[in-house]
Short mmCIF file of C-alpha atoms and ligand atoms in Angstrom, two decimals:
data_model
loop_
_atom_site.label_atom_id
_atom_site.label_comp_id
_atom_site.label_asym_id
_atom_site.label_seq_id
_atom_site.Cartn_x
_atom_site.Cartn_y
_atom_site.Cartn_z
CA UNK A 1 40.86 15.59 67.62
CA UNK A 2 41.82 16.79 71.13
CA UNK A 3 39.24 17.02 73.91
CA UNK A 4 39.72 19.59 76.70
CA UNK A 5 38.18 19.86 80.13
CA UNK A 6 38.30 23.48 81.28
CA UNK A 7 37.81 24.96 84.73
CA UNK A 8 37.01 28.63 85.44
CA UNK A 9 36.94 30.05 88.98
CA UNK A 10 38.35 33.58 88.62
CA UNK A 11 35.44 35.39 90.31
CA UNK A 12 32.09 34.17 91.67
CA UNK A 13 31.18 31.59 88.99
CA UNK A 14 32.36 27.99 89.32
CA UNK A 15 32.40 26.66 85.75
CA UNK A 16 33.55 23.57 83.88
CA UNK A 17 33.19 22.63 80.21
CA UNK A 18 34.26 20.00 77.70
CA UNK A 19 35.18 21.35 74.25
CA UNK A 20 36.99 19.70 71.32
CA UNK A 21 39.67 21.18 69.05
CA UNK A 22 37.12 22.02 66.36
CA UNK A 23 35.50 24.18 69.06
CA UNK A 24 32.39 22.04 69.47
CA UNK A 25 31.04 22.50 72.99
CA UNK A 26 30.19 19.04 74.43
CA UNK A 27 29.08 20.45 77.79
CA UNK A 28 29.20 23.68 79.77
CA UNK A 29 28.17 24.00 83.42
CA UNK A 30 28.11 27.27 85.42
CA UNK A 31 27.24 27.46 89.11
CA UNK A 32 27.13 30.98 90.55
CA UNK A 33 27.56 31.99 94.19
CA UNK A 34 26.07 35.44 93.45
CA UNK A 35 23.18 34.96 95.93
CA UNK A 36 25.71 34.87 98.78
CA UNK A 37 27.23 38.20 97.70
CA UNK A 38 24.10 40.24 96.93
CA UNK A 39 23.59 41.49 100.49
CA UNK A 40 27.13 42.94 100.44
CA UNK A 41 26.69 44.83 97.15
CA UNK A 42 29.64 43.08 95.49
CA UNK A 43 31.62 39.86 95.39
CA UNK A 44 33.15 38.99 98.79
CA UNK A 45 36.43 37.20 97.95
CA UNK A 46 36.45 34.87 100.93
CA UNK A 47 32.85 33.74 100.34
CA UNK A 48 33.62 33.20 96.64
CA UNK A 49 36.66 31.04 97.46
CA UNK A 50 34.73 28.91 99.96
CA UNK A 51 31.88 28.43 97.45
CA UNK A 52 34.33 27.29 94.73
CA UNK A 53 35.80 24.73 97.11
CA UNK A 54 32.46 23.01 97.73
CA UNK A 55 31.14 23.39 94.18
CA UNK A 56 34.12 22.56 91.97
CA UNK A 57 33.91 18.75 92.32
CA UNK A 58 30.19 18.43 91.48
CA UNK A 59 30.48 20.98 88.62
CA UNK A 60 33.36 19.09 86.96
CA UNK A 61 31.51 15.81 87.47
CA UNK A 62 28.40 17.23 85.78
CA UNK A 63 30.40 18.66 82.87
CA UNK A 64 32.00 15.26 82.23
CA UNK A 65 28.66 13.40 82.53
CA UNK A 66 26.87 15.92 80.26
CA UNK A 67 29.61 15.34 77.67
CA UNK A 68 28.93 11.59 77.82
CA UNK A 69 32.28 10.83 79.51
CA UNK A 70 33.01 8.48 82.40
CA UNK A 71 33.88 10.86 85.31
CA UNK A 72 36.29 8.29 86.81
CA UNK A 73 38.37 7.86 83.65
CA UNK A 74 37.32 10.45 81.04
CA UNK A 75 38.97 10.44 77.60
CA UNK A 76 40.30 13.98 78.14
CA UNK A 77 43.52 15.05 76.36
CA UNK A 78 44.24 18.27 78.25
CA UNK A 79 42.95 20.14 81.30
CA UNK A 80 42.72 23.94 80.82
CA UNK A 81 42.25 26.33 83.71
CA UNK A 82 42.02 30.09 84.27
CA UNK A 83 45.25 31.05 86.08
CA UNK A 84 44.62 34.84 86.05
CA UNK A 85 43.57 37.59 86.25
CA UNK A 86 41.02 37.36 89.08
CA UNK A 87 40.60 36.89 92.81
CA UNK A 88 43.62 35.05 94.18
CA UNK A 89 41.67 32.79 96.56
CA UNK A 90 39.24 31.83 93.79
CA UNK A 91 41.95 31.26 91.17
CA UNK A 92 43.89 28.97 93.52
CA UNK A 93 40.92 26.62 94.00
CA UNK A 94 40.46 26.13 90.23
CA UNK A 95 44.18 25.86 89.58
CA UNK A 96 44.69 23.26 92.33
CA UNK A 97 41.71 21.24 91.12
CA UNK A 98 42.95 21.35 87.50
CA UNK A 99 46.42 20.13 88.54
CA UNK A 100 44.88 17.33 90.60
CA UNK A 101 42.68 16.13 87.71
CA UNK A 102 45.59 16.33 85.25
CA UNK A 103 47.84 14.34 87.59
CA UNK A 104 45.17 11.75 88.33
CA UNK A 105 44.36 11.21 84.64
CA UNK A 106 48.00 11.55 83.56
CA UNK A 107 47.30 14.31 81.00
CA UNK A 108 48.92 17.75 80.48
CA UNK A 109 47.38 20.93 81.83
CA UNK A 110 47.51 24.50 80.57
CA UNK A 111 46.96 27.83 82.35
CA UNK A 112 44.75 30.33 80.49
CA UNK A 113 44.39 34.10 80.73
CA UNK A 114 40.73 34.85 81.59
CA UNK A 115 40.60 37.83 79.19
CA UNK A 116 41.98 35.77 76.32
CA UNK A 117 39.20 33.32 77.19
CA UNK A 118 36.59 36.08 76.76
CA UNK A 119 38.07 36.86 73.31
CA UNK A 120 37.43 33.26 72.22
CA UNK A 121 33.74 33.36 73.23
CA UNK A 122 32.43 35.08 70.06
CA UNK A 123 34.66 32.84 67.90
CA UNK A 124 33.17 29.64 69.33
CA UNK A 125 29.77 30.47 67.91
CA UNK A 126 30.94 31.79 64.54
CA UNK A 127 33.13 29.34 62.62
CA UNK A 128 32.52 31.43 59.44
CA UNK A 129 34.39 34.48 60.74
CA UNK A 130 37.20 36.20 58.88
CA UNK A 131 40.25 38.07 60.18
CA UNK A 132 41.27 40.61 61.35
CA UNK A 133 38.62 41.31 63.96
CA UNK A 134 38.08 44.15 66.37
CA UNK A 135 36.61 43.12 69.74
CA UNK A 136 35.16 45.34 72.42
CA UNK A 137 35.81 43.41 75.65
CA UNK A 138 33.74 44.85 78.49
CA UNK A 139 33.28 43.12 81.84
CA UNK A 140 33.07 43.83 85.55
CA UNK A 141 36.86 44.10 85.80
CA UNK A 142 38.01 45.22 82.34
CA UNK A 143 37.13 47.40 79.35
CA UNK A 144 39.29 47.33 76.26
CA UNK A 145 39.37 47.41 72.48
CA UNK A 146 41.43 44.61 70.99
CA UNK A 147 42.54 44.03 67.41
CA UNK A 148 42.88 40.30 66.57
CA UNK A 149 44.79 38.99 63.56
CA UNK A 150 43.83 35.38 64.28
CA UNK A 151 42.92 33.18 67.27
CA UNK A 152 45.28 34.12 70.11
CA UNK A 153 46.95 36.92 68.11
CA UNK A 154 45.84 40.15 69.70
CA UNK A 155 46.92 43.72 70.28
CA UNK A 156 45.24 45.86 72.95
CA UNK A 157 44.49 49.21 71.27
CA UNK A 158 42.89 50.96 74.22
CA UNK A 159 41.52 50.36 77.69
CA UNK A 160 39.85 52.08 80.61
CA UNK A 161 42.00 54.49 82.55
CA UNK A 162 39.89 54.04 85.72
CA UNK A 163 36.72 51.96 86.27
CA UNK A 164 35.59 49.14 83.99
CA UNK A 165 32.21 49.57 82.25
CA UNK A 166 30.61 46.78 84.34
CA UNK A 167 32.07 48.30 87.50
CA UNK A 168 30.42 51.63 86.61
CA UNK A 169 27.09 49.83 86.11
CA UNK A 170 27.46 48.08 89.47
CA UNK A 171 28.44 51.28 91.33
CA UNK A 172 25.62 53.35 89.80
CA UNK A 173 23.16 50.54 90.56
CA UNK A 174 24.30 50.54 94.16
CA UNK A 175 23.81 54.30 94.36
CA UNK A 176 20.29 53.85 92.98
CA UNK A 177 19.52 51.14 95.54
CA UNK A 178 19.35 48.30 92.99
CA UNK A 179 20.61 44.79 93.66
CA UNK A 180 24.06 43.49 92.67
CA UNK A 181 25.08 42.93 89.91
CA UNK A 182 23.53 46.13 88.61
CA UNK A 183 24.06 45.73 84.86
CA UNK A 184 21.05 43.58 84.00
CA UNK A 185 18.70 45.64 86.22
CA UNK A 186 19.81 49.01 84.81
CA UNK A 187 19.54 47.57 81.28
CA UNK A 188 15.96 46.43 81.98
CA UNK A 189 14.96 49.78 83.56
CA UNK A 190 16.62 51.74 80.74
CA UNK A 191 14.17 50.11 78.31
CA UNK A 192 11.33 51.97 80.07
CA UNK A 193 13.10 55.34 80.42
CA UNK A 194 14.06 58.43 78.43
CA UNK A 195 17.81 58.74 77.76
CA UNK A 196 17.48 62.54 77.37
CA UNK A 197 16.13 63.03 80.90
CA UNK A 198 19.56 63.79 82.42
CA UNK A 199 22.41 65.67 80.79
CA UNK A 200 25.42 63.41 81.42
CA UNK A 201 28.91 63.95 80.03
CA UNK A 202 30.42 61.61 77.46
CA UNK A 203 34.04 61.27 78.63
CA UNK A 204 37.19 60.69 76.59
CA UNK A 205 36.23 62.33 73.34
CA UNK A 206 39.88 62.42 72.18
CA UNK A 207 41.57 60.57 69.34
CA UNK A 208 42.85 57.58 71.34
CA UNK A 209 40.98 54.31 72.02
CA UNK A 210 40.90 54.62 75.84
CA UNK A 211 37.84 54.90 78.10
CA UNK A 212 36.97 56.49 81.42
CA UNK A 213 33.86 55.82 83.52
CA UNK A 214 34.55 57.15 87.00
CA UNK A 215 33.58 60.75 86.07
CA UNK A 216 30.26 59.49 84.67
CA UNK A 217 29.47 57.69 87.92
CA UNK A 218 30.11 60.94 89.87
CA UNK A 219 27.98 62.88 87.34
CA UNK A 220 25.05 60.47 87.93
CA UNK A 221 25.33 61.00 91.70
CA UNK A 222 25.34 64.82 91.27
CA UNK A 223 22.54 64.87 88.68
CA UNK A 224 20.23 62.68 90.74
CA UNK A 225 20.85 64.81 93.85
CA UNK A 226 20.05 67.95 91.85
CA UNK A 227 17.02 66.44 90.07
CA UNK A 228 15.38 64.09 92.62
CA UNK A 229 12.14 64.11 90.61
CA UNK A 230 13.68 62.22 87.66
CA UNK A 231 12.45 58.60 87.66
CA UNK A 232 14.71 55.60 88.17
CA UNK A 233 14.00 54.44 84.62
CA UNK A 234 15.02 57.83 83.21
CA UNK A 235 18.26 57.84 85.24
CA UNK A 236 19.01 54.29 84.06
CA UNK A 237 18.33 55.22 80.42
CA UNK A 238 20.47 58.38 80.61
CA UNK A 239 23.38 56.52 82.22
CA UNK A 240 23.15 53.61 79.78
CA UNK A 241 23.04 56.06 76.87
CA UNK A 242 26.23 57.79 78.04
CA UNK A 243 28.11 54.49 78.56
CA UNK A 244 27.05 53.10 75.18
CA UNK A 245 27.88 56.36 73.42
CA UNK A 246 31.44 56.43 74.77
CA UNK A 247 32.09 52.76 73.95
CA UNK A 248 30.54 52.97 70.49
CA UNK A 249 32.35 56.22 69.61
CA UNK A 250 35.72 54.59 70.33
CA UNK A 251 34.71 51.45 68.45
CA UNK A 252 33.69 53.56 65.44
CA UNK A 253 37.05 55.35 65.60
CA UNK A 254 38.83 51.99 65.58
CA UNK A 255 36.94 50.85 62.48
CA UNK A 256 37.71 54.14 60.76
CA UNK A 257 41.41 53.77 61.61
CA UNK A 258 41.82 50.10 60.59
CA UNK A 259 40.03 49.68 57.29
CA UNK A 260 41.06 46.02 56.80
CA UNK A 261 38.82 44.82 59.66
CA UNK A 262 36.50 41.93 58.66
CA UNK A 263 34.24 41.82 61.70
CA UNK A 264 33.36 43.55 64.96
CA UNK A 265 32.80 41.44 68.09
CA UNK A 266 31.56 41.96 71.63
CA UNK A 267 32.80 40.00 74.64
CA UNK A 268 32.53 40.03 78.46
CA UNK A 269 29.56 40.39 80.81
CA UNK A 270 28.57 43.88 79.56
CA UNK A 271 28.30 42.42 76.03
CA UNK A 272 24.86 41.27 77.23
CA UNK A 273 23.78 44.93 77.27
CA UNK A 274 20.91 45.63 74.88
CA UNK A 275 21.99 49.19 73.92
CA UNK A 276 25.53 48.04 73.19
CA UNK A 277 24.34 45.07 71.11
CA UNK A 278 22.04 47.32 69.07
CA UNK A 279 24.83 49.87 68.63
CA UNK A 280 27.38 47.30 67.46
CA UNK A 281 24.89 45.87 64.95
CA UNK A 282 24.33 49.37 63.58
CA UNK A 283 28.07 50.02 63.42
CA UNK A 284 28.65 46.75 61.57
CA UNK A 285 25.96 47.72 59.05
CA UNK A 286 27.58 51.14 58.53
CA UNK A 287 30.96 49.52 57.81
CA UNK A 288 29.41 46.60 55.83
CA UNK A 289 31.09 43.95 58.02
CA UNK A 290 29.56 41.17 60.16
CA UNK A 291 28.86 41.69 63.87
CA UNK A 292 29.76 38.86 66.23
CA UNK A 293 27.49 39.04 69.25
CA UNK A 294 27.89 36.04 71.56
CA UNK A 295 24.80 34.46 73.11
CA UNK A 296 24.14 35.73 76.64
CA UNK A 297 25.64 32.64 78.32
CA UNK A 298 28.84 33.15 76.31
CA UNK A 299 29.08 36.83 77.34
CA UNK A 300 29.32 36.14 81.07
CA UNK A 301 31.98 33.96 82.68
CA UNK A 302 31.96 30.34 81.48
CA UNK A 303 34.48 27.54 80.99
CA UNK A 304 33.77 26.81 77.31
CA UNK A 305 35.67 29.96 76.31
CA UNK A 306 38.55 28.92 78.61
CA UNK A 307 38.64 25.50 76.93
CA UNK A 308 38.86 27.07 73.46
CA UNK A 309 41.66 29.44 74.54
CA UNK A 310 43.38 26.55 76.37
CA UNK A 311 43.31 24.29 73.29
CA UNK A 312 44.87 27.11 71.28
CA UNK A 313 47.59 27.78 73.88
CA UNK A 314 48.31 24.06 74.24
CA UNK A 315 48.68 23.60 70.46
CA UNK A 316 50.98 26.65 70.14
CA UNK A 317 52.95 26.85 73.39
CA UNK A 318 52.64 23.32 74.81
CA UNK A 319 51.59 22.45 78.37
CA UNK A 320 52.18 24.60 81.45
CA UNK A 321 54.57 23.52 84.20
CA UNK A 322 52.90 21.91 87.21
CA UNK A 323 54.62 24.61 89.27
CA UNK A 324 52.46 27.29 87.56
CA UNK A 325 51.08 29.83 90.02
CA UNK A 326 47.98 32.04 89.88
CA UNK A 327 48.47 35.59 88.53
CA UNK A 328 45.73 37.89 89.94
CA UNK A 329 46.88 40.87 87.81
CA UNK A 330 47.91 39.07 84.61
CA UNK A 331 47.31 41.55 81.79
CA UNK A 332 46.19 40.53 78.30
CA UNK A 333 49.10 42.45 76.75
CA UNK A 334 51.51 39.98 78.38
CA UNK A 335 49.91 37.04 76.50
CA UNK A 336 51.51 36.58 73.11
O1 KG4 B 401 32.40 39.01 82.42
P1 KG4 B 401 31.62 39.02 83.68
O2 KG4 B 401 30.58 37.94 83.87
O3 KG4 B 401 32.56 38.94 84.93
C1 KG4 B 401 33.81 39.56 84.93
O4 KG4 B 401 34.79 38.93 84.46
O5 KG4 B 401 33.83 40.74 85.38
O6 KG4 B 401 30.92 40.47 83.81
C2 KG4 B 401 30.10 40.84 84.88
C3 KG4 B 401 29.68 42.29 84.69
C4 KG4 B 401 28.96 42.91 85.90
O7 KG4 B 401 29.57 44.15 86.20
C5 KG4 B 401 27.53 43.09 85.42
O8 KG4 B 401 26.85 44.18 86.04
C6 KG4 B 401 27.73 43.33 83.94
O9 KG4 B 401 28.77 42.42 83.58
N1 KG4 B 401 26.52 43.04 83.13
C7 KG4 B 401 25.86 43.98 82.41
C8 KG4 B 401 24.74 43.32 81.83
N2 KG4 B 401 24.77 42.00 82.21
C9 KG4 B 401 25.88 41.85 83.00
N3 KG4 B 401 26.11 45.29 82.24
C10 KG4 B 401 25.26 45.98 81.46
N4 KG4 B 401 24.16 45.44 80.87
C11 KG4 B 401 23.86 44.12 81.03
N5 KG4 B 401 22.77 43.59 80.44
ZN1 ZN B 402 34.98 37.62 82.92
#
């Protein structure tokens, strides 16, 4: 059985994990620099890069110790690392560290696509799953519907044509004066509000599987200016309702189109959203298939999912060259 150490530094989280080839997670450590970014209303790339540089060593050390390994000479078979997409300065810190560890321990290393990592997150917790799967991958940087025929075999059916779902949450939260990242706060407020308070448009009602969220963000700005008496909770509930409705409509369309699907999964930071989780459970019931909802720590960025994707890539494609560079715009469609 192969044991992987994985490193993830694509955005503001410095993460390391040890996972084996049967997908058992031996350790998973995540250290966030989010507190440094809050005052700026978003992740500041230079601050994120500097934070990774000081945090990466201790985080890897802790992941190895938590897994019961000797940090000086761990019995690791492969080092996996996110090599894109993400912030270039952040990616380079993780990639350099991964190469250094692999060289020092004389083991191969493998570069992993961050989005493919997210697709492995629901799989890690559900060894009983059956294929094919449809996954709604929604994060701060991406929103897409993916059809998976097996681990690492995926086809992107649709994606956002402008903002990502998480980005829309963060921008609306900023407009409402809430702290960054806005998703969790809007989700919490929405629980206390009335989703019918504001009339917001549900975009992209066509037959494709694509999304659009920038018009909704503008609609929230206009509606709140026109109706200043509507409470924050009601605005949050109305916005959350419109986002969930668009995502769930397209997901329903996918399940209607592909009737061989054996499960519907959620992945990415927005997969933590309560309305979306409820909606996907309902959808799964309607289509009599299982829903795969990752635990909250598996939804947001972590290195365990990168380890699982890395073990798969290593087994199928072999190691990466040590000359591998970071790819800030590496799309999932380019990963075969
Ligand atoms: O996957 P992730 O941790 O980082 C990226 O790769 O982007 O996702 C972070 C995003 C942020 O935009 C955040 O506001 C959003 O996920 N998010 C949520 C919730 N929790 C996190 N959005 C809606 N509802 C939530 N409960
Ligand atoms: Zn992510």
